[in-house]
XYZ file of C-alpha atoms in Angstrom:
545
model
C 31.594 -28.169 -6.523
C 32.832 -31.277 -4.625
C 33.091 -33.327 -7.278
C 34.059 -30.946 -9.797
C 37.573 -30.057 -7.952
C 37.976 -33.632 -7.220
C 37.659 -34.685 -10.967
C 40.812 -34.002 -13.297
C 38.456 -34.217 -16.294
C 36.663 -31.189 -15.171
C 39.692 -29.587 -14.204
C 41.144 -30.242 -17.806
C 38.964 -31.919 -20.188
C 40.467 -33.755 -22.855
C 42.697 -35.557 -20.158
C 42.549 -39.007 -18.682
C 42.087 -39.234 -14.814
C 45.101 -41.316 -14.176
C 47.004 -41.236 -10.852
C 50.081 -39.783 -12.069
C 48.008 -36.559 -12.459
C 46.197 -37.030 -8.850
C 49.914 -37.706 -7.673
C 50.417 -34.060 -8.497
C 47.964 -32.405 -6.061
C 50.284 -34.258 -3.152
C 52.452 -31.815 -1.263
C 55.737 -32.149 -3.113
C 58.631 -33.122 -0.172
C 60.663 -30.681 1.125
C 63.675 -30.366 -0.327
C 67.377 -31.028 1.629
C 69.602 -27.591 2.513
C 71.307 -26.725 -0.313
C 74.957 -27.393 0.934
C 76.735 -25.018 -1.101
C 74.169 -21.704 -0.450
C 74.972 -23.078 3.409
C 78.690 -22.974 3.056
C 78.337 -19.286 1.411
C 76.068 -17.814 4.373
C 78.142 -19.290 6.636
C 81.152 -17.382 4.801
C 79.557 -14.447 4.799
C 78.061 -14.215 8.560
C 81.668 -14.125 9.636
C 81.683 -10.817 8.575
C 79.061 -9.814 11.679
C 81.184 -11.670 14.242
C 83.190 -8.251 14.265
C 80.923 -6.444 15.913
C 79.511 -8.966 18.327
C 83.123 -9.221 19.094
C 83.327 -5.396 19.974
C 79.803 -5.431 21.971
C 80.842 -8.131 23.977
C 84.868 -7.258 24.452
C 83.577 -3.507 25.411
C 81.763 -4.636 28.233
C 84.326 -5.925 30.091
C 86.935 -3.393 28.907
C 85.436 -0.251 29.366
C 85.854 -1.055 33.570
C 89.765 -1.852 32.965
C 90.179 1.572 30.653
C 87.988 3.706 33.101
C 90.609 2.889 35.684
C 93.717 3.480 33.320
C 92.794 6.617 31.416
C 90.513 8.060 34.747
C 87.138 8.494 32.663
C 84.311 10.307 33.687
C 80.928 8.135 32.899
C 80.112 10.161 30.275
C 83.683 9.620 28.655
C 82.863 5.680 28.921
C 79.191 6.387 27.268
C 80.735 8.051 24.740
C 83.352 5.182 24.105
C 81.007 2.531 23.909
C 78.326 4.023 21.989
C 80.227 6.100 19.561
C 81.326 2.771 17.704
C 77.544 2.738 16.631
C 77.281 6.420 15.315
C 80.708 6.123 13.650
C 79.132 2.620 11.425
C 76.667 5.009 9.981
C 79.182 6.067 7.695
C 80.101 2.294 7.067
C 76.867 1.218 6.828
C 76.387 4.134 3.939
C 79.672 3.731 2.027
C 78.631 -0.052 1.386
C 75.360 0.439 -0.178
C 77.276 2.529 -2.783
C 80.050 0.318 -2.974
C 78.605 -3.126 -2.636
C 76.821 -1.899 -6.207
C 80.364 -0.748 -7.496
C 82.732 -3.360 -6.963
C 80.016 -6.090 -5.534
C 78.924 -7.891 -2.436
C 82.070 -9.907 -2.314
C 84.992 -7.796 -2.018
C 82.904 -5.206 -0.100
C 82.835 -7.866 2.794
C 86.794 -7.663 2.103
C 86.723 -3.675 2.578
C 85.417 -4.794 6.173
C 86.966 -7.017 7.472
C 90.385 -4.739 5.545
C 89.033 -1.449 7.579
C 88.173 -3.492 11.559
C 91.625 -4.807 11.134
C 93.404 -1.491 11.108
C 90.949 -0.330 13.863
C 91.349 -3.141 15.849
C 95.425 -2.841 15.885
C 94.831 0.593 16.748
C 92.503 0.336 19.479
C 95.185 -2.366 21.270
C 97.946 0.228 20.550
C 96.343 3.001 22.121
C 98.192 5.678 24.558
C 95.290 7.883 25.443
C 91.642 8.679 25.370
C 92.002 10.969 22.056
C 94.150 7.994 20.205
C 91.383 5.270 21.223
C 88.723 7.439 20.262
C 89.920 7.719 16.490
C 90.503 4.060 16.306
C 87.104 3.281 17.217
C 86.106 5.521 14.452
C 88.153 3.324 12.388
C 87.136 0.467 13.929
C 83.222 1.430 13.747
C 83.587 2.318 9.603
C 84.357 -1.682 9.175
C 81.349 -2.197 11.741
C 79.481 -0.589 9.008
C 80.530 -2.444 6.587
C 80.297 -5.776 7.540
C 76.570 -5.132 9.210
C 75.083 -4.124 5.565
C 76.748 -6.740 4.202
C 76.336 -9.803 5.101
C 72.643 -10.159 5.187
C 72.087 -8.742 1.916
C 74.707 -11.379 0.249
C 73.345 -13.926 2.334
C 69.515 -13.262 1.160
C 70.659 -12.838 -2.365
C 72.301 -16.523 -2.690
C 69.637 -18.145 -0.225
C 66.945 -20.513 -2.306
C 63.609 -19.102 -1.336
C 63.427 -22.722 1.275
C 65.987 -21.651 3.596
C 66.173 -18.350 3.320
C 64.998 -17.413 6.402
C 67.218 -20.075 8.317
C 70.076 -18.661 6.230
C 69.562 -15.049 6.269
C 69.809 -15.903 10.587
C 72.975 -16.532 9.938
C 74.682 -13.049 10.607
C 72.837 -12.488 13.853
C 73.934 -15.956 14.804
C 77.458 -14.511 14.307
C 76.760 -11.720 16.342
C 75.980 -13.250 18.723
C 78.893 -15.736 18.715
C 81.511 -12.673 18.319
C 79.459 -11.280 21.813
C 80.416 -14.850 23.264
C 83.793 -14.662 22.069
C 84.049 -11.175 23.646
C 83.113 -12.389 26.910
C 85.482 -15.147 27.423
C 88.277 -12.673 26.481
C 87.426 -10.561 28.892
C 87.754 -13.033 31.502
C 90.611 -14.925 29.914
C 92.826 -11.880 29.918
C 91.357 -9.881 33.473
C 93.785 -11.265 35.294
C 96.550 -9.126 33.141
C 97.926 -5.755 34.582
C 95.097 -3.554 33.941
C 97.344 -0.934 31.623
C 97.970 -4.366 29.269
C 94.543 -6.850 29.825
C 91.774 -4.347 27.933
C 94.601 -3.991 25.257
C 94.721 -7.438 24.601
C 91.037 -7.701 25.053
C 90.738 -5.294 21.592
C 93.601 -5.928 19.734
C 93.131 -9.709 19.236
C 89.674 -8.530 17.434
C 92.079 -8.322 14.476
C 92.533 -12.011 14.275
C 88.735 -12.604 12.955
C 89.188 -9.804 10.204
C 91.926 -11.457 8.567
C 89.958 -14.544 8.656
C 87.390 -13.081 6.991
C 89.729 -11.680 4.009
C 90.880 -14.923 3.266
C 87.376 -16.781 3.208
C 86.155 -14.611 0.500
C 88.136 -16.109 -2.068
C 85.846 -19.048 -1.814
C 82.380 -17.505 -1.648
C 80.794 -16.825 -5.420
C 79.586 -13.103 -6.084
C 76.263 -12.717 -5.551
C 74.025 -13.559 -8.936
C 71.430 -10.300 -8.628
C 74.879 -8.468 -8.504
C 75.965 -10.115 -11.717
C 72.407 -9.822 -13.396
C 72.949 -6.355 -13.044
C 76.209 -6.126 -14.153
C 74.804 -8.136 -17.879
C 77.015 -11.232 -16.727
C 74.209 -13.954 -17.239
C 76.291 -16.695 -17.856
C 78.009 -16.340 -14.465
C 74.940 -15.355 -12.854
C 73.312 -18.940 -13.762
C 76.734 -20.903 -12.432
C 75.740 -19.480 -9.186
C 72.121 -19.842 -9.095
C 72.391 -23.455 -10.554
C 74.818 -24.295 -7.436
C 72.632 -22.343 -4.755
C 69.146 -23.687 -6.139
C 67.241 -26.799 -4.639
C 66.309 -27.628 -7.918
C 66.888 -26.796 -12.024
C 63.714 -26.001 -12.181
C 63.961 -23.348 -9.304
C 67.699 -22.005 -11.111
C 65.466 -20.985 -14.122
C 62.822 -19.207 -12.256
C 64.987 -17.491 -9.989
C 66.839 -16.107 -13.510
C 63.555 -15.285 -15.023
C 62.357 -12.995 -11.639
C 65.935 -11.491 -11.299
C 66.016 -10.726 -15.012
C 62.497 -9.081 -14.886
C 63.513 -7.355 -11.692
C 67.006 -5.835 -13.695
C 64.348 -5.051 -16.566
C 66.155 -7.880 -19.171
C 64.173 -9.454 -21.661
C 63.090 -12.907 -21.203
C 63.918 -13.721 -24.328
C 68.000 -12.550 -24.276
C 69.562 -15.376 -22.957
C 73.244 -14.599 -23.589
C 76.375 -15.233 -21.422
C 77.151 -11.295 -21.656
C 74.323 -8.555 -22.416
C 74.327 -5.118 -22.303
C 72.871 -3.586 -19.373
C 71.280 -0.042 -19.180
C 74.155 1.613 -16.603
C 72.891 4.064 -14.224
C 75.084 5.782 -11.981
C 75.560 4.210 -8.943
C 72.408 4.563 -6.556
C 70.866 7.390 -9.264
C 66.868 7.647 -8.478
C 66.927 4.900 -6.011
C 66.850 7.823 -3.138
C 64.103 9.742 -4.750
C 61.950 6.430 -4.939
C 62.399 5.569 -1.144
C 61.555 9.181 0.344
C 60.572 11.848 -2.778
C 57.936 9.811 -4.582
C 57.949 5.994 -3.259
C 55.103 3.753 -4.341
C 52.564 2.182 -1.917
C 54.744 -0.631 -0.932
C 57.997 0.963 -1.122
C 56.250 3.235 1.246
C 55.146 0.269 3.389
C 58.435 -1.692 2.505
C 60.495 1.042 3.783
C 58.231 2.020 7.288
C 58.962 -2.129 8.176
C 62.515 -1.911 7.145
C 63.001 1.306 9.343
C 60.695 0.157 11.899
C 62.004 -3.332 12.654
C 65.659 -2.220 13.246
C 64.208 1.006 15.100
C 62.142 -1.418 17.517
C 65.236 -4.170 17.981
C 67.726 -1.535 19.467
C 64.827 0.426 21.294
C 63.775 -2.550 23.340
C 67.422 -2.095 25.279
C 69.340 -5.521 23.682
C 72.233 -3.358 23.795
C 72.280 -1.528 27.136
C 71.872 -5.050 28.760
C 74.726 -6.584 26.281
C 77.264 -3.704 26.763
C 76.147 -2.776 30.507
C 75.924 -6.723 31.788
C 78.291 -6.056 34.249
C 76.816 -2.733 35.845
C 73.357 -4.560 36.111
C 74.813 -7.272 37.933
C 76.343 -5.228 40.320
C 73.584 -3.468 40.896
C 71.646 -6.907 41.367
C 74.405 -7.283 44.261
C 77.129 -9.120 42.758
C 80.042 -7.534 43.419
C 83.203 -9.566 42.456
C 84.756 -8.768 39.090
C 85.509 -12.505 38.393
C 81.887 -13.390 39.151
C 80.669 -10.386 37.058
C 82.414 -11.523 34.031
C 81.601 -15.223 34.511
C 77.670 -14.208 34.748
C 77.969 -11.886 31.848
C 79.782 -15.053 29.713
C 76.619 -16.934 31.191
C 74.341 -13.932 28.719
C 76.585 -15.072 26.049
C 76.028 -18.501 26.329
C 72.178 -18.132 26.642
C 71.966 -15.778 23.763
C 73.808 -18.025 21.371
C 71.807 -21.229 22.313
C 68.484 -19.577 21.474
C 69.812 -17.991 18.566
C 70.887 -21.272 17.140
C 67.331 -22.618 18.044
C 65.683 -18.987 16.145
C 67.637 -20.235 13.013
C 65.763 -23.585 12.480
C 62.344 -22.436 13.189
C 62.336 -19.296 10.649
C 61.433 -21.204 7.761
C 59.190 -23.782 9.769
C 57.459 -21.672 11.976
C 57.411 -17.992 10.188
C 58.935 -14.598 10.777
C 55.735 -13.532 12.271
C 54.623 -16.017 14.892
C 58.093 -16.377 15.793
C 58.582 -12.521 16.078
C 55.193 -11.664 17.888
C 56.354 -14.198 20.416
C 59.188 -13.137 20.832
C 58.431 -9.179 21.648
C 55.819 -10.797 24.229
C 58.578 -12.605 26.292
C 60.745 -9.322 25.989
C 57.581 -7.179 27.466
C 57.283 -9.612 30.329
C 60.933 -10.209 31.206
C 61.717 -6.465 30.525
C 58.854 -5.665 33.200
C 59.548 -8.385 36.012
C 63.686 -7.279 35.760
C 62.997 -3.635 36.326
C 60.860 -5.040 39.387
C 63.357 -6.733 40.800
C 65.963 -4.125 40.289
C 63.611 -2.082 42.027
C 62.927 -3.884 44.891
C 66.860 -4.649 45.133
C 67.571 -0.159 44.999
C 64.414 0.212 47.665
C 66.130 -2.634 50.235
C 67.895 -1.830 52.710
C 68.870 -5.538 52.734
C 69.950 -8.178 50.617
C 66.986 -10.012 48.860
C 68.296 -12.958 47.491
C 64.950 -13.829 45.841
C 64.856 -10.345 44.049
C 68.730 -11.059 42.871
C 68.020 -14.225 41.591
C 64.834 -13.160 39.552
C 66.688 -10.258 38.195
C 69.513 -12.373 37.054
C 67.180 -15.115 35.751
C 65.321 -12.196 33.949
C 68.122 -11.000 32.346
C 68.971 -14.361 31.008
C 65.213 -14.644 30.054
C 65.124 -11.189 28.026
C 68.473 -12.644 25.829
C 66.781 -15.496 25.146
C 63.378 -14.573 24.314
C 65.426 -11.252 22.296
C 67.455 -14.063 20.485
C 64.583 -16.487 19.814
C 62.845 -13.649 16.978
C 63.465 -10.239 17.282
C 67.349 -10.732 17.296
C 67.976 -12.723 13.947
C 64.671 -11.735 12.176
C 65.452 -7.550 11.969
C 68.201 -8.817 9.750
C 66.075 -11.706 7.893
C 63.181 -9.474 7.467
C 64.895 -6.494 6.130
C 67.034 -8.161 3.636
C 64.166 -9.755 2.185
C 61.583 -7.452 1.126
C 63.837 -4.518 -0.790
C 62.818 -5.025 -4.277
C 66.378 -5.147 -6.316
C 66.912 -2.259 -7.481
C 66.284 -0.787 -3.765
C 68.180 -3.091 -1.755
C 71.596 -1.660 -1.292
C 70.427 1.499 -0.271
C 67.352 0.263 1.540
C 68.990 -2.560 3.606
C 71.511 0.530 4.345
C 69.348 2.538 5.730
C 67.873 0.221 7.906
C 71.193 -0.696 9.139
C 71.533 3.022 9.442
C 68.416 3.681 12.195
C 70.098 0.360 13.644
C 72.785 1.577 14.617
C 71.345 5.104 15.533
C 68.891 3.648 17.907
C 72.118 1.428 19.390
C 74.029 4.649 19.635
C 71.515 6.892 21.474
C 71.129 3.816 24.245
C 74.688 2.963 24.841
C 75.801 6.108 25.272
C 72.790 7.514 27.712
C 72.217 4.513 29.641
C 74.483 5.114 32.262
C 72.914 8.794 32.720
C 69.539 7.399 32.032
C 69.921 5.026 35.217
C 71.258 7.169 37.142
C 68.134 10.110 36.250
C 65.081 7.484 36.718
C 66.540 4.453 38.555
C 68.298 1.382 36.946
C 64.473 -0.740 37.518
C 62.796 2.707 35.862
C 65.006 2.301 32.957
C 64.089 -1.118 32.253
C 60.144 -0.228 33.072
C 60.993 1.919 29.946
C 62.549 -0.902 27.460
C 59.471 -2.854 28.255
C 56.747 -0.041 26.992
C 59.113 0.552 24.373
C 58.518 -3.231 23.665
C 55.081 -3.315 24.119
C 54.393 -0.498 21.386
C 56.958 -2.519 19.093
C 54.152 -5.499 19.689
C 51.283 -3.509 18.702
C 53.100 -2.356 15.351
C 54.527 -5.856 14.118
C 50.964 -7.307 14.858
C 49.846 -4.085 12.646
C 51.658 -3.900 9.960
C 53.736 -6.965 9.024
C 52.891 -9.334 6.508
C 54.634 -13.056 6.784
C 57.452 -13.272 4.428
C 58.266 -17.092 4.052
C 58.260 -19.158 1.395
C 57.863 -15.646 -1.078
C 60.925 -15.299 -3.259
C 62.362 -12.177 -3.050
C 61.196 -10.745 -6.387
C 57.264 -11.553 -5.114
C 57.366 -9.512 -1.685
C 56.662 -6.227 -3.350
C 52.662 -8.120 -3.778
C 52.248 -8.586 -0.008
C 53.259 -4.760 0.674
C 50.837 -1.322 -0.203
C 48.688 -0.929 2.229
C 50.249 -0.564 6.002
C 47.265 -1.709 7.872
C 44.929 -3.632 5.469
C 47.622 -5.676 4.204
C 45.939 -9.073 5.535
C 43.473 -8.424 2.319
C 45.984 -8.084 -0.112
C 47.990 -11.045 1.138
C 44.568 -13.273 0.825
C 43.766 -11.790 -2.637
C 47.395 -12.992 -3.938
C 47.195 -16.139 -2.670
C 43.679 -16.547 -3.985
C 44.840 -16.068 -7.569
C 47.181 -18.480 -6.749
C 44.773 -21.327 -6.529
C 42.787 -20.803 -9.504
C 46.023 -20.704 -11.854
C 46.652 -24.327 -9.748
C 43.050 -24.927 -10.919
C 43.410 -23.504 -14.185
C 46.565 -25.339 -15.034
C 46.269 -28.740 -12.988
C 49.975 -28.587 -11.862
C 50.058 -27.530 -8.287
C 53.572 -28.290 -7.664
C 55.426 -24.836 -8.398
C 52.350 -23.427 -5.998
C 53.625 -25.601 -3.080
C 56.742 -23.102 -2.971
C 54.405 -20.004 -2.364
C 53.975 -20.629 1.295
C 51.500 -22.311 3.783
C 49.059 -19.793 3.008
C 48.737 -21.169 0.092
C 48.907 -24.825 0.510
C 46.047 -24.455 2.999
C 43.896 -22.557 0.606
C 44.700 -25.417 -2.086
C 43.967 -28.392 -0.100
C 40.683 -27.454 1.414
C 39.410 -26.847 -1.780
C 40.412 -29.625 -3.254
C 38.906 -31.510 -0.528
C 35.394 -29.538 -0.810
């Protein structure tokens, strides 16, 4: 066995042993970013800075227009989480459109629809007026959050996918920054004029966002479908590390639109099916195995990332430091631009350890800081409520836990709900199914910002985050479950690690095993060292047996 893998004559007889050939069982090197797929997820993300803009404005402006318009807490639940329910109907109008008129200009319908909302949440006179123009402004929200991964997963090389695919939460999370040092650049305004200012300026990034399009490329799965091959390879030869890699990526997309391999024309006809026409009925009436699988992951991992309370700490930052006994508004704001700060930082660091370390190490770790930070803030929160004296200990470990739960959110479950999702939808599916997951997103967001404040007040603020911590826990025991690593796979190939929810682990090895015996069969290992490290491990111990 030993020396029949080490010898290329047995490998392929007829075939000198020369060390060109043994060159070609070395790891092949990494290849640099491609710069222009970069510049194009970057382009893209902006799109998702509009509503980390309105998460992080909101909590700092729901205080000033509580005191102006004289709202009940259940009139400020409903303004801050209604923004969520109202993207649903974004989030749903994209996955048609982005299939009508294409990825590109349906990240200009976004940032077209926030601006209007944004204008007309800063011109607002009363409670009725605002309500409508976060309707507006939640439709764009939509929008923009369906978006932007998809395009971005659809241009990424299969590399730096995951580090690019990061790239809308790492907007998110920027826009949340951004919304935080508004708030405390304009608090010092008349209160009638500061939470004005505070949402109208949210126009400003919309209009950005029009204008960049003109310089992003459609996406070239879009124009496969459309029969627009020629344009389709411009794209992929600019957003591929390598020839080589434009071609295959042209040959999987073609399969995927059901083109023959052999039609190679500029312009081809194209089987037109009405837009989203038995894509429904395969993801709930009669899906396969791993659409079945593929969907419960999709649905489960945006379910889990809102559950786990990201949002009532983001939108509520200021109520949970209050209640952790700081009580100057200044201060408030300053620690909640601190939450900012630490959630962008980590986010940054998530982006360069997706593709290095893997969505699933990095996301199992992740959920296991949330559990424990989660836990040791609703102590302290409950120590703080059961005092009848300032602890400073307990305030400090409930700010520092706060801080911790961002980061450790940030690090994995933050960017790689979005990564994840927009990955494993097979083509035809992954409007609709990158949709829907936005869909439950933005659901689960919905039910917690607007109940938190009556949630607290029903089972203790320190209950309420004993609560986002089993939620968190259970999310644990499901991604360890069910979740097969992604990276590395190109996006036509993930359908082969999905089928069977639990037992997947078998299915995974299987693949990969047929992997290494075509390397054997064919004594080029050099496309195989794109697969993953699953595979590369498999490879080099048995070529070292």
């Amino acid at each position: 066995m030993s020396a029949g893998l080490n010898s290329d004559r047995d490998v392929n007889p007829g075939h000198p042993t020369t060390d060109k050939k043994l060159a070609d069982f070395d790891p092949v090197k990494k290849p640099k970013r491609n710069k222009f797929a970069f510049a194009c997820a970057i382009l893209a993300s902006v799109a998702s800075i509009l509503l980390g803009y309105d998460i992080g404005v909101m909590s700092g402006a729901k205080d000033y227009i509580q005191i102006d318009f004289k709202l009940s807490d259940l009139e400020v639940g409903l303004l801050v989480g209604t923004l969520n329910w109202y993207s649903l109907f974004g989030s749903a109008a994209a996955g048609v459109t982005s299939d009508w008129i294409g990825r590109r200009y349906t990240i200009v319908v976004a940032g077209a629809i926030f601006f209007v909302g944004a204008l007309l949440m800063g011109f607002s006179t009363n409670y009725a007026f605002l309500m409508v123009a976060r309707f507006v402004a939640g439709i764009g929200v939509g929008f923009a959050l369906m978006i932007a991964p998809v395009y971005t997963a659809e241009v990424s090389p299969a590399s730096s996918r995951g580090f690019l695919t990061s790239f809308p939460e790492v907007f998110i999370n920027a826009g949340i920054l951004l919304g935080y040092l508004s708030n405390y650049a304009f608090s010092k305004l008349p209160t009638n004029l500061g939470w004005r200012v505070m949402l109208g300026i949210g126009a400003i990034p919309s209009v950005f966002l029009a204008l960049v399009v003109l310089a992003m490329p459609e996406s070239p799965r879009w124009l496969v479908m459309q029969g627009r091959l020629g344009d389709a390879r411009k794209v992929l030869d600019k957003t591929s590390d390598s020839k080589e890699e434009s071609q295959q990526r042209l040959s999987d997309i073609k399969e995927a639109a059901g083109i023959p391999q052999d039609c190679n024309d500029d312009i081809v006809q194209v089987q037109k099916k009405s837009h989203g026409q038995g894509v429904w009925k395969e993801l709930f009436i009669h899906p396969t195995r791993p659409v079945r699988h593929i969907l419960i992951c999709g649905i489960g991992i945006h379910f889990f990332q809102q559950a786990s309370g990201i949002d009532a700490v983001v939108l509520y930052s200021t109520d949970i430091f209050k209640k952790a006994g700081i009580t100057s508004s200044s201060h408030k704001l300053l620690a909640t631009v601190a939450v900012g700060f630490t959630k962008t930082v980590f986010i940054l660091v998530a982006t360069f350890l997706l593709d290095r370390v893997g969505r699933r190490p990095l996301l199992l770790s992740s959920v296991g800081g949330m559990v424990l930070s989660l836990s040791a803030l609703g102590f302290g929160l409950t120590m703080i409520d059961h005092s009848h004296e300032k602890l400073p200990w307990a305030v400090a470990l409930s700010i520092a836990m706060v801080l911790a739960f961002v980061a450790f959110f940030s690090i994995g479950m933050g960017p790689i709900a979005w990564v994840y999702s927009s990955e494993i939808f097979p083509l035809r599916l992954r409007a609709q199914g990158t949709g829907i997951g936005v869909a439950i997103n933005r659901v689960t967001s919905g039910v917690i910002s607007t109940t938190f404040i009556m949630l607290y007040k029903a089972i203790s603020i320190g209950g309420a985050f004993f609560l986002f911590a089993g939620i968190a826990a259970v999310a644990w025991v499901f991604f360890y479950a069910c979740y097969p690593e992604t990276r590395g796979r190109t996006l036509e190939d993930m359908e082969v690690l999905f089928g069977n929810l639990i037992g997947w682990r078998l299915v995974s090895r299987g693949g990969d095993l047929v992997a290494v015996v075509i390397c054997v069969r064919t004594t080029n290992c050099s496309n195989l060292y794109s697969s993953g490290p699953e595979v590369r491990t498999i490879s080099g111990n048995l070529w070292n047996a």
